[in-house]
């Protein structure tokens, strides 16, 4: 489970202590971002797809109650049982009731950020049910008793040596064998046993189709499919924002999801579940847990368009350099930093500051959520609610004062440009800037304003000269 | 009020301003001059392979040539094939030959959906998956694919692209996560 007392700056500083691993983390995730770009370039209609996705989701949210009711009715027609959960606790209770009534001993789970959000695993384990996460990355973090550090690549914070050691201890693999293929196939053999002996399977939901009453789950590993085609019970847990109106709309979303998430044209399996396997039963739990409140918030409801592709994390310079564990909310990165504070500003307010406002997240988001703008709004809220540490608050107040008094701002800049270059290093070594292993940047000779004025002047001079020549 | 009704009531109250549903068919999507070529090139990167059946050749010939020492082989494309009552009974299948209804050029997926869902587990339990698709059942993009699919038909269907894979260990791509370790698409 996630520790929600995490404060981003401290946790990030901790992560950055291991410079080599932090560097690897940054470059490995950036590589995924580059793969995403390559995929986007292959489709001339990429930007149109993003626009369509955005508009389909916006429309759906504007009639969400109707579409949910339609979805429920159609699912029931297919023989699926639909449940509604107001919060995490009700979700967990519903899942446990289904399992307990059928004496389920073992549940195989495919990846679901929603069940992480609800804390389902510990809830069921406390009640004597064995829960096996089957996505390889999720399995790794489960065996380490950790939360996922990324929503698509849950174990991206780990090196293969650490996984090898873990598997040696837990699965009896060869000590010191760090080969990813060897390790993956060892996990495959182990998890196959679990699939074949489980009494029930639980999946998340990528898309729920109102028109047909079914759900779509996308995986590369096939774990959702084994977990639902073998055991007799399939439970699908979905956030209520997962709805799309019609089957045909999948022709937009399934084109965007994997390309944005992992830079692949599609996931290996895009599975459409409308009925239980023969002799089995299927349940869908529709979960609110704060979503309907966010829907009513004019500034932040757009975040409900999110299809959880993770592209915003992969591009975020702060996320890549601080890892998912630096964020207090279960979903890290730009989207988590807007969802978290929307849920609970006191607990997750520090996340909105883990942002350079570069806007890269909004530029890659396949459903065009205005992520960086939402983060700025959250900062303002945190400030207004007096939730900032004193130092940060004073800094911001000083900055506000300066920007409101341009003459003073100019003077401050002038002084800095003169003074900073002659400060002895021993005095700056422990400043917030230098502590992270950075040198102070060289100071420019002129301020931006001066440079700008000079350039405009030069341009004007040139033009004047030209005009004069033409006249002559 | 039930949880259901109170959630729906809250949503109704909080509904953002109404916006129109866009027409997804109004936008031109990519077309391929040679869809088979696009499909075959892509699937090679996804842990699979695609071939067109030559005259006089049978699916069984192609499979036998590729995997001469295959163990238990189940061929759902021929009449009178083996049947089971329990989905677990496919656990030791080495090669499964299954019908695919539709292929998509843009991402090398094949749509599978069987009238008898007792067979559902075989797609994922088998070590090697062979998908047999009619040559003319090829579309350019997922939009065209969904226009051809009848979801109400069988209660389950999946687009499958190449073999099962993962990159969860240090981003190294490994074929054979939980599902098939190899995939072969044969166009007939
Ligand atoms: S906010 Fe956008 S980019 Fe980020 S996970 Fe959601 S859909 Fe993907």
PDB file of N, CA and C in Angstrom, chain A residues 179-250:
ATOM      1  N   UNK A 179      19.497 -12.843 -15.979  1.00  0.00           N
ATOM      2  CA  UNK A 179      18.996 -12.774 -17.337  1.00  0.00           C
ATOM      3  C   UNK A 179      17.471 -12.555 -17.344  1.00  0.00           C
ATOM      4  N   UNK A 180      17.006 -11.441 -17.952  1.00  0.00           N
ATOM      5  CA  UNK A 180      15.567 -11.148 -17.928  1.00  0.00           C
ATOM      6  C   UNK A 180      14.706 -12.280 -18.511  1.00  0.00           C
ATOM      7  N   UNK A 181      15.211 -12.945 -19.560  1.00  0.00           N
ATOM      8  CA  UNK A 181      14.420 -14.036 -20.145  1.00  0.00           C
ATOM      9  C   UNK A 181      14.287 -15.188 -19.155  1.00  0.00           C
ATOM     10  N   UNK A 182      15.384 -15.545 -18.541  1.00  0.00           N
ATOM     11  CA  UNK A 182      15.360 -16.613 -17.551  1.00  0.00           C
ATOM     12  C   UNK A 182      14.395 -16.273 -16.406  1.00  0.00           C
ATOM     13  N   UNK A 183      14.494 -15.044 -15.921  1.00  0.00           N
ATOM     14  CA  UNK A 183      13.666 -14.630 -14.778  1.00  0.00           C
ATOM     15  C   UNK A 183      12.184 -14.579 -15.165  1.00  0.00           C
ATOM     16  N   UNK A 184      11.913 -14.052 -16.363  1.00  0.00           N
ATOM     17  CA  UNK A 184      10.522 -13.959 -16.817  1.00  0.00           C
ATOM     18  C   UNK A 184       9.911 -15.351 -16.956  1.00  0.00           C
ATOM     19  N   UNK A 185      10.676 -16.287 -17.514  1.00  0.00           N
ATOM     20  CA  UNK A 185      10.122 -17.620 -17.719  1.00  0.00           C
ATOM     21  C   UNK A 185       9.965 -18.383 -16.410  1.00  0.00           C
ATOM     22  N   UNK A 186      10.779 -18.057 -15.435  1.00  0.00           N
ATOM     23  CA  UNK A 186      10.593 -18.660 -14.111  1.00  0.00           C
ATOM     24  C   UNK A 186       9.276 -18.163 -13.508  1.00  0.00           C
ATOM     25  N   UNK A 187       9.021 -16.885 -13.653  1.00  0.00           N
ATOM     26  CA  UNK A 187       7.766 -16.331 -13.138  1.00  0.00           C
ATOM     27  C   UNK A 187       6.581 -16.904 -13.902  1.00  0.00           C
ATOM     28  N   UNK A 188       6.783 -17.101 -15.213  1.00  0.00           N
ATOM     29  CA  UNK A 188       5.717 -17.681 -16.040  1.00  0.00           C
ATOM     30  C   UNK A 188       5.296 -19.054 -15.507  1.00  0.00           C
ATOM     31  N   UNK A 189       6.275 -19.888 -15.241  1.00  0.00           N
ATOM     32  CA  UNK A 189       5.986 -21.242 -14.765  1.00  0.00           C
ATOM     33  C   UNK A 189       5.265 -21.188 -13.413  1.00  0.00           C
ATOM     34  N   UNK A 190       5.750 -20.323 -12.537  1.00  0.00           N
ATOM     35  CA  UNK A 190       5.160 -20.201 -11.214  1.00  0.00           C
ATOM     36  C   UNK A 190       3.715 -19.687 -11.286  1.00  0.00           C
ATOM     37  N   UNK A 191       3.502 -18.674 -12.099  1.00  0.00           N
ATOM     38  CA  UNK A 191       2.163 -18.070 -12.165  1.00  0.00           C
ATOM     39  C   UNK A 191       1.167 -18.975 -12.888  1.00  0.00           C
ATOM     40  N   UNK A 192       1.663 -19.786 -13.804  1.00  0.00           N
ATOM     41  CA  UNK A 192       0.774 -20.722 -14.494  1.00  0.00           C
ATOM     42  C   UNK A 192       0.112 -21.652 -13.484  1.00  0.00           C
ATOM     43  N   UNK A 193       0.878 -22.096 -12.524  1.00  0.00           N
ATOM     44  CA  UNK A 193       0.315 -22.932 -11.463  1.00  0.00           C
ATOM     45  C   UNK A 193      -0.818 -22.199 -10.755  1.00  0.00           C
ATOM     46  N   UNK A 194      -0.597 -20.927 -10.497  1.00  0.00           N
ATOM     47  CA  UNK A 194      -1.639 -20.149  -9.819  1.00  0.00           C
ATOM     48  C   UNK A 194      -2.883 -19.991 -10.692  1.00  0.00           C
ATOM     49  N   UNK A 195      -2.679 -19.739 -11.984  1.00  0.00           N
ATOM     50  CA  UNK A 195      -3.842 -19.603 -12.877  1.00  0.00           C
ATOM     51  C   UNK A 195      -4.678 -20.884 -12.875  1.00  0.00           C
ATOM     52  N   UNK A 196      -3.955 -22.016 -12.877  1.00  0.00           N
ATOM     53  CA  UNK A 196      -4.652 -23.297 -13.012  1.00  0.00           C
ATOM     54  C   UNK A 196      -5.343 -23.723 -11.715  1.00  0.00           C
ATOM     55  N   UNK A 197      -4.946 -23.109 -10.600  1.00  0.00           N
ATOM     56  CA  UNK A 197      -5.529 -23.543  -9.324  1.00  0.00           C
ATOM     57  C   UNK A 197      -6.381 -22.468  -8.664  1.00  0.00           C
ATOM     58  N   UNK A 198      -6.521 -21.311  -9.294  1.00  0.00           N
ATOM     59  CA  UNK A 198      -7.300 -20.229  -8.681  1.00  0.00           C
ATOM     60  C   UNK A 198      -8.794 -20.518  -8.771  1.00  0.00           C
ATOM     61  N   UNK A 199      -9.534 -19.951  -7.823  1.00  0.00           N
ATOM     62  CA  UNK A 199     -10.994 -20.120  -7.810  1.00  0.00           C
ATOM     63  C   UNK A 199     -11.702 -18.936  -8.450  1.00  0.00           C
ATOM     64  N   UNK A 200     -10.995 -17.824  -8.587  1.00  0.00           N
ATOM     65  CA  UNK A 200     -11.616 -16.636  -9.174  1.00  0.00           C
ATOM     66  C   UNK A 200     -10.538 -15.743  -9.776  1.00  0.00           C
ATOM     67  N   UNK A 201     -10.958 -14.920 -10.748  1.00  0.00           N
ATOM     68  CA  UNK A 201     -10.032 -13.973 -11.361  1.00  0.00           C
ATOM     69  C   UNK A 201     -10.611 -12.571 -11.304  1.00  0.00           C
ATOM     70  N   UNK A 202      -9.740 -11.601 -11.045  1.00  0.00           N
ATOM     71  CA  UNK A 202     -10.198 -10.207 -11.033  1.00  0.00           C
ATOM     72  C   UNK A 202      -9.377  -9.404 -12.035  1.00  0.00           C
ATOM     73  N   UNK A 203     -10.046  -8.576 -12.800  1.00  0.00           N
ATOM     74  CA  UNK A 203      -9.339  -7.699 -13.740  1.00  0.00           C
ATOM     75  C   UNK A 203      -9.748  -6.254 -13.520  1.00  0.00           C
ATOM     76  N   UNK A 204      -8.934  -5.345 -14.003  1.00  0.00           N
ATOM     77  CA  UNK A 204      -9.350  -3.959 -14.115  1.00  0.00           C
ATOM     78  C   UNK A 204     -10.160  -3.826 -15.399  1.00  0.00           C
ATOM     79  N   UNK A 205     -10.400  -2.601 -15.796  1.00  0.00           N
ATOM     80  CA  UNK A 205     -11.151  -2.346 -17.012  1.00  0.00           C
ATOM     81  C   UNK A 205     -10.483  -1.170 -17.725  1.00  0.00           C
ATOM     82  N   UNK A 206     -10.171  -1.344 -19.011  1.00  0.00           N
ATOM     83  CA  UNK A 206      -9.661  -0.206 -19.769  1.00  0.00           C
ATOM     84  C   UNK A 206     -10.804   0.616 -20.365  1.00  0.00           C
ATOM     85  N   UNK A 207     -11.783  -0.092 -20.908  1.00  0.00           N
ATOM     86  CA  UNK A 207     -12.935   0.595 -21.488  1.00  0.00           C
ATOM     87  C   UNK A 207     -14.191  -0.214 -21.198  1.00  0.00           C
ATOM     88  N   UNK A 208     -15.281   0.494 -20.922  1.00  0.00           N
ATOM     89  CA  UNK A 208     -16.572  -0.162 -20.727  1.00  0.00           C
ATOM     90  C   UNK A 208     -17.516   0.431 -21.764  1.00  0.00           C
ATOM     91  N   UNK A 209     -18.210  -0.435 -22.501  1.00  0.00           N
ATOM     92  CA  UNK A 209     -18.997   0.049 -23.643  1.00  0.00           C
ATOM     93  C   UNK A 209     -20.478   0.078 -23.277  1.00  0.00           C
ATOM     94  N   UNK A 210     -21.040   1.274 -23.255  1.00  0.00           N
ATOM     95  CA  UNK A 210     -22.446   1.417 -22.855  1.00  0.00           C
ATOM     96  C   UNK A 210     -23.361   0.640 -23.802  1.00  0.00           C
ATOM     97  N   UNK A 211     -23.078   0.728 -25.086  1.00  0.00           N
ATOM     98  CA  UNK A 211     -23.940   0.125 -26.098  1.00  0.00           C
ATOM     99  C   UNK A 211     -24.039  -1.392 -25.983  1.00  0.00           C
ATOM    100  N   UNK A 212     -22.943  -2.043 -25.566  1.00  0.00           N
ATOM    101  CA  UNK A 212     -22.935  -3.511 -25.552  1.00  0.00           C
ATOM    102  C   UNK A 212     -22.901  -4.098 -24.146  1.00  0.00           C
ATOM    103  N   UNK A 213     -22.628  -3.276 -23.140  1.00  0.00           N
ATOM    104  CA  UNK A 213     -22.608  -3.779 -21.767  1.00  0.00           C
ATOM    105  C   UNK A 213     -21.409  -4.659 -21.455  1.00  0.00           C
ATOM    106  N   UNK A 214     -20.333  -4.513 -22.226  1.00  0.00           N
ATOM    107  CA  UNK A 214     -19.145  -5.319 -21.960  1.00  0.00           C
ATOM    108  C   UNK A 214     -17.944  -4.459 -21.607  1.00  0.00           C
ATOM    109  N   UNK A 215     -16.849  -5.124 -21.191  1.00  0.00           N
ATOM    110  CA  UNK A 215     -15.644  -4.385 -20.827  1.00  0.00           C
ATOM    111  C   UNK A 215     -14.460  -4.873 -21.655  1.00  0.00           C
ATOM    112  N   UNK A 216     -13.497  -3.985 -21.845  1.00  0.00           N
ATOM    113  CA  UNK A 216     -12.306  -4.313 -22.618  1.00  0.00           C
ATOM    114  C   UNK A 216     -11.085  -4.213 -21.713  1.00  0.00           C
ATOM    115  N   UNK A 217     -10.229  -5.231 -21.780  1.00  0.00           N
ATOM    116  CA  UNK A 217      -9.011  -5.234 -20.988  1.00  0.00           C
ATOM    117  C   UNK A 217      -7.826  -5.457 -21.921  1.00  0.00           C
ATOM    118  N   UNK A 218      -6.804  -4.612 -21.798  1.00  0.00           N
ATOM    119  CA  UNK A 218      -5.640  -4.686 -22.678  1.00  0.00           C
ATOM    120  C   UNK A 218      -4.412  -5.113 -21.890  1.00  0.00           C
ATOM    121  N   UNK A 219      -3.782  -6.209 -22.282  1.00  0.00           N
ATOM    122  CA  UNK A 219      -2.521  -6.607 -21.655  1.00  0.00           C
ATOM    123  C   UNK A 219      -1.572  -7.131 -22.725  1.00  0.00           C
ATOM    124  N   UNK A 220      -0.304  -7.114 -22.410  1.00  0.00           N
ATOM    125  CA  UNK A 220       0.678  -7.722 -23.292  1.00  0.00           C
ATOM    126  C   UNK A 220       0.981  -9.154 -22.880  1.00  0.00           C
ATOM    127  N   UNK A 221       0.698  -9.453 -21.620  1.00  0.00           N
ATOM    128  CA  UNK A 221       1.140 -10.740 -21.085  1.00  0.00           C
ATOM    129  C   UNK A 221       0.085 -11.834 -21.234  1.00  0.00           C
ATOM    130  N   UNK A 222      -1.186 -11.435 -21.351  1.00  0.00           N
ATOM    131  CA  UNK A 222      -2.240 -12.445 -21.436  1.00  0.00           C
ATOM    132  C   UNK A 222      -2.726 -12.879 -20.067  1.00  0.00           C
ATOM    133  N   UNK A 223      -2.299 -12.182 -19.037  1.00  0.00           N
ATOM    134  CA  UNK A 223      -2.686 -12.611 -17.693  1.00  0.00           C
ATOM    135  C   UNK A 223      -4.161 -12.387 -17.413  1.00  0.00           C
ATOM    136  N   UNK A 224      -4.736 -11.304 -17.963  1.00  0.00           N
ATOM    137  CA  UNK A 224      -6.169 -11.082 -17.741  1.00  0.00           C
ATOM    138  C   UNK A 224      -6.966 -12.216 -18.378  1.00  0.00           C
ATOM    139  N   UNK A 225      -6.480 -12.718 -19.501  1.00  0.00           N
ATOM    140  CA  UNK A 225      -7.213 -13.757 -20.213  1.00  0.00           C
ATOM    141  C   UNK A 225      -7.127 -15.110 -19.528  1.00  0.00           C
ATOM    142  N   UNK A 226      -5.939 -15.458 -19.053  1.00  0.00           N
ATOM    143  CA  UNK A 226      -5.826 -16.720 -18.321  1.00  0.00           C
ATOM    144  C   UNK A 226      -6.617 -16.639 -17.021  1.00  0.00           C
ATOM    145  N   UNK A 227      -6.578 -15.477 -16.386  1.00  0.00           N
ATOM    146  CA  UNK A 227      -7.258 -15.305 -15.099  1.00  0.00           C
ATOM    147  C   UNK A 227      -8.771 -15.283 -15.206  1.00  0.00           C
ATOM    148  N   UNK A 228      -9.285 -15.140 -16.433  1.00  0.00           N
ATOM    149  CA  UNK A 228     -10.740 -15.110 -16.572  1.00  0.00           C
ATOM    150  C   UNK A 228     -11.281 -16.303 -17.355  1.00  0.00           C
ATOM    151  N   UNK A 229     -10.422 -16.978 -18.116  1.00  0.00           N
ATOM    152  CA  UNK A 229     -10.947 -18.111 -18.888  1.00  0.00           C
ATOM    153  C   UNK A 229     -10.797 -19.427 -18.125  1.00  0.00           C
ATOM    154  N   UNK A 230      -9.967 -19.445 -17.089  1.00  0.00           N
ATOM    155  CA  UNK A 230      -9.815 -20.691 -16.314  1.00  0.00           C
ATOM    156  C   UNK A 230     -10.727 -20.739 -15.081  1.00  0.00           C
ATOM    157  N   UNK A 231     -10.584 -19.824 -14.109  1.00  0.00           N
ATOM    158  CA  UNK A 231     -11.473 -19.900 -12.940  1.00  0.00           C
ATOM    159  C   UNK A 231     -12.927 -19.583 -13.342  1.00  0.00           C
ATOM    160  N   UNK A 232     -13.887 -20.103 -12.570  1.00  0.00           N
ATOM    161  CA  UNK A 232     -15.290 -19.902 -12.953  1.00  0.00           C
ATOM    162  C   UNK A 232     -15.834 -18.500 -12.680  1.00  0.00           C
ATOM    163  N   UNK A 233     -15.145 -17.716 -11.843  1.00  0.00           N
ATOM    164  CA  UNK A 233     -15.679 -16.394 -11.494  1.00  0.00           C
ATOM    165  C   UNK A 233     -14.782 -15.299 -12.037  1.00  0.00           C
ATOM    166  N   UNK A 234     -15.367 -14.331 -12.708  1.00  0.00           N
ATOM    167  CA  UNK A 234     -14.629 -13.165 -13.185  1.00  0.00           C
ATOM    168  C   UNK A 234     -15.249 -11.918 -12.567  1.00  0.00           C
ATOM    169  N   UNK A 235     -14.436 -11.181 -11.825  1.00  0.00           N
ATOM    170  CA  UNK A 235     -14.884  -9.894 -11.291  1.00  0.00           C
ATOM    171  C   UNK A 235     -14.089  -8.805 -12.014  1.00  0.00           C
ATOM    172  N   UNK A 236     -14.795  -7.822 -12.573  1.00  0.00           N
ATOM    173  CA  UNK A 236     -14.111  -6.695 -13.214  1.00  0.00           C
ATOM    174  C   UNK A 236     -14.405  -5.444 -12.389  1.00  0.00           C
ATOM    175  N   UNK A 237     -13.342  -4.795 -11.913  1.00  0.00           N
ATOM    176  CA  UNK A 237     -13.521  -3.568 -11.122  1.00  0.00           C
ATOM    177  C   UNK A 237     -13.251  -2.373 -12.020  1.00  0.00           C
ATOM    178  N   UNK A 238     -14.198  -1.459 -12.090  1.00  0.00           N
ATOM    179  CA  UNK A 238     -13.991  -0.300 -12.968  1.00  0.00           C
ATOM    180  C   UNK A 238     -14.360   1.016 -12.299  1.00  0.00           C
ATOM    181  N   UNK A 239     -13.534   2.022 -12.529  1.00  0.00           N
ATOM    182  CA  UNK A 239     -13.894   3.379 -12.143  1.00  0.00           C
ATOM    183  C   UNK A 239     -15.007   3.839 -13.065  1.00  0.00           C
ATOM    184  N   UNK A 240     -15.927   4.638 -12.552  1.00  0.00           N
ATOM    185  CA  UNK A 240     -17.115   4.946 -13.356  1.00  0.00           C
ATOM    186  C   UNK A 240     -16.814   5.832 -14.571  1.00  0.00           C
ATOM    187  N   UNK A 241     -15.572   6.321 -14.688  1.00  0.00           N
ATOM    188  CA  UNK A 241     -15.238   7.169 -15.837  1.00  0.00           C
ATOM    189  C   UNK A 241     -14.759   6.351 -17.030  1.00  0.00           C
ATOM    190  N   UNK A 242     -14.745   5.027 -16.903  1.00  0.00           N
ATOM    191  CA  UNK A 242     -14.192   4.193 -17.985  1.00  0.00           C
ATOM    192  C   UNK A 242     -15.138   4.006 -19.161  1.00  0.00           C
ATOM    193  N   UNK A 243     -16.329   4.543 -19.046  1.00  0.00           N
ATOM    194  CA  UNK A 243     -17.370   4.333 -20.063  1.00  0.00           C
ATOM    195  C   UNK A 243     -17.050   5.036 -21.391  1.00  0.00           C
ATOM    196  N   UNK A 244     -17.338   4.338 -22.485  1.00  0.00           N
ATOM    197  CA  UNK A 244     -17.422   5.002 -23.792  1.00  0.00           C
ATOM    198  C   UNK A 244     -18.788   4.632 -24.377  1.00  0.00           C
ATOM    199  N   UNK A 245     -19.345   5.473 -25.250  1.00  0.00           N
ATOM    200  CA  UNK A 245     -20.713   5.209 -25.697  1.00  0.00           C
ATOM    201  C   UNK A 245     -20.875   3.929 -26.516  1.00  0.00           C
ATOM    202  N   UNK A 246     -20.058   3.796 -27.588  1.00  0.00           N
ATOM    203  CA  UNK A 246     -20.337   2.703 -28.527  1.00  0.00           C
ATOM    204  C   UNK A 246     -19.107   1.867 -28.835  1.00  0.00           C
ATOM    205  N   UNK A 247     -19.381   0.655 -29.320  1.00  0.00           N
ATOM    206  CA  UNK A 247     -18.308  -0.242 -29.724  1.00  0.00           C
ATOM    207  C   UNK A 247     -17.380   0.444 -30.738  1.00  0.00           C
ATOM    208  N   UNK A 248     -17.952   1.182 -31.670  1.00  0.00           N
ATOM    209  CA  UNK A 248     -17.143   1.787 -32.735  1.00  0.00           C
ATOM    210  C   UNK A 248     -16.100   2.757 -32.164  1.00  0.00           C
ATOM    211  N   UNK A 249     -16.366   3.328 -30.992  1.00  0.00           N
ATOM    212  CA  UNK A 249     -15.412   4.276 -30.422  1.00  0.00           C
ATOM    213  C   UNK A 249     -14.110   3.610 -29.981  1.00  0.00           C
ATOM    214  N   UNK A 250     -14.164   2.297 -29.807  1.00  0.00           N
ATOM    215  CA  UNK A 250     -12.928   1.577 -29.504  1.00  0.00           C
ATOM    216  C   UNK A 250     -11.932   1.719 -30.650  1.00  0.00           C
TER     217      UNK A 250
END
